[in-house]
Coordinates of C-alpha atoms in Angstrom, one line a residue:
X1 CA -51.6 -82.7 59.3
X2 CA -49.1 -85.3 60.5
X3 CA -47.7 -87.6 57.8
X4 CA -45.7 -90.5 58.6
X5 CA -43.7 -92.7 56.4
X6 CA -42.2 -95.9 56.7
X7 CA -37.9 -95.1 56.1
X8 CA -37.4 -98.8 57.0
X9 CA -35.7 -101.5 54.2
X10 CA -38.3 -103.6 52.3
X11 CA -42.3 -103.4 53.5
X12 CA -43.6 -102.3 56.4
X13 CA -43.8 -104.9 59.0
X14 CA -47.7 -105.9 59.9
X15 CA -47.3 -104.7 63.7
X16 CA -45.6 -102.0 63.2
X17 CA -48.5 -100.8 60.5
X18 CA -51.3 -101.7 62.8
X19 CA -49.7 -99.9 65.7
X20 CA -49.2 -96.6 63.5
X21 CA -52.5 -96.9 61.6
X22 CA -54.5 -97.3 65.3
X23 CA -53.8 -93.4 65.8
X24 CA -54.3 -92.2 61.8
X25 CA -57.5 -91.2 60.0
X26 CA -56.2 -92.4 56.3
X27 CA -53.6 -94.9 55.1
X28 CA -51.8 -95.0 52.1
X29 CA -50.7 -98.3 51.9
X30 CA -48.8 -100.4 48.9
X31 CA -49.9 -103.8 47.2
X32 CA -47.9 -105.7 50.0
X33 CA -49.5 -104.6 52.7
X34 CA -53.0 -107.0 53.7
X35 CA -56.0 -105.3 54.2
X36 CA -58.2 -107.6 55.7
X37 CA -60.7 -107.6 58.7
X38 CA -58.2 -108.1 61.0
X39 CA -56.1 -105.6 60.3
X40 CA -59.2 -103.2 60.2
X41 CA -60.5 -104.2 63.1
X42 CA -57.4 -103.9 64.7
X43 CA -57.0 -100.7 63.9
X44 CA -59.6 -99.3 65.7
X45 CA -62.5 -96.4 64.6
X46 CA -59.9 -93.5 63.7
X47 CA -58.9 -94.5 60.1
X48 CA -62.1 -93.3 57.7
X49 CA -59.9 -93.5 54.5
X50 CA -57.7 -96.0 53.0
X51 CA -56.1 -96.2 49.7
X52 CA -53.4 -97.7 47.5
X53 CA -50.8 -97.0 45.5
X54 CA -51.9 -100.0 42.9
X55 CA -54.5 -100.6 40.4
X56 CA -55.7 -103.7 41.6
X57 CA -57.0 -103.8 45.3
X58 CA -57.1 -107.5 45.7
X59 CA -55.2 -107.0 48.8
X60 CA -58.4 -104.8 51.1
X61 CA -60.8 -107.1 52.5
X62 CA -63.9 -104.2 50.5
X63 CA -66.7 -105.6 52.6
X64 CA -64.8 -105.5 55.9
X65 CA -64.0 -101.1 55.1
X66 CA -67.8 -101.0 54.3
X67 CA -69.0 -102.6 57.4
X68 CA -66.5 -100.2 59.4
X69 CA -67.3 -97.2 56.9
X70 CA -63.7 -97.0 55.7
X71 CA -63.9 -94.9 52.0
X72 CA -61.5 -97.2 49.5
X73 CA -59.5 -95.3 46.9
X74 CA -57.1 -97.1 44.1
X75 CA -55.1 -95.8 41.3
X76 CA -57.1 -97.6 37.9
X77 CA -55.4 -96.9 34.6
X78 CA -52.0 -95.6 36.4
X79 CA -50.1 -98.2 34.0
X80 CA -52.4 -97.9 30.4
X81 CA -49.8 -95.9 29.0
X82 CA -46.6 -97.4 30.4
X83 CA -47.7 -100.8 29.4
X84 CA -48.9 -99.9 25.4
X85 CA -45.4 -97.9 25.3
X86 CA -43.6 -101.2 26.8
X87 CA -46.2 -103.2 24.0
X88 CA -44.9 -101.0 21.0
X89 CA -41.1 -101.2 21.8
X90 CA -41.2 -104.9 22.0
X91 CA -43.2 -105.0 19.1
X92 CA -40.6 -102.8 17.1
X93 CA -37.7 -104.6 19.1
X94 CA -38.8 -108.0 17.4
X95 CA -39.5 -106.4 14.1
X96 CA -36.5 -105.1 14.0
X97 CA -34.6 -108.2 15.4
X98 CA -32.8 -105.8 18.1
X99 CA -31.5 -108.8 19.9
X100 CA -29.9 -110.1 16.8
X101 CA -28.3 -106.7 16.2
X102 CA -27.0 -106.2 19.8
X103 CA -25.3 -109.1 19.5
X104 CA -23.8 -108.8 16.3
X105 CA -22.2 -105.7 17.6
X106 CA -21.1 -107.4 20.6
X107 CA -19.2 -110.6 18.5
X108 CA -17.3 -107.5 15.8
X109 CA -19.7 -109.0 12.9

């Protein structure tokens, strides 16, 4: 098994994606990166998996993986948890009227 990952700054560049998926058989791409018939086509018959490190999957053209027989895989519920903890502390932040105390502490009050 040969892995290769992108060391670059910011997201992959398109070409440079296309040109490393055309000699893979999966891709683990991220929420930035389009999915769509071109790209798939492009990328020739080697890659049978894709999948993404997101939830949603908005980005993959589904019909155009199908038609190619390209298995799809996502991450649902990754972010249940994080995003009821990040409900509760605001919650108990405005309760407790955090803001008002931070800055209270800030002026000497």
């Amino acid at each position: 098994v040969e892995v290769r990952q992108w060391r670059g700054e910011g997201i992959v560049p398109r070409d440079e994606l296309i040109q490393q998926a055309k000699c893979a058989q999966g891709l683990l791409c991220m929420l930035t990166d389009k999915i769509d018939k071109e790209f798939i086509d492009s990328v020739g018959s080697n890659v049978k998996v894709v999948s993404t490190m997101s939830v949603g999957y908005d980005h993959i053209d589904i019909s155009a993986a199908k038609a190619k027989g390209i298995a799809l895989g996502y991450t649902p519920d990754v972010l249940t948890d994080a995003t009821a903890d990040t409900t509760v502390l605001l919650a108990l932040a405005v309760a407790r009227r955090a803001k008002e105390a931070i800055d209270a502490v800030r002026n000497g009050e």
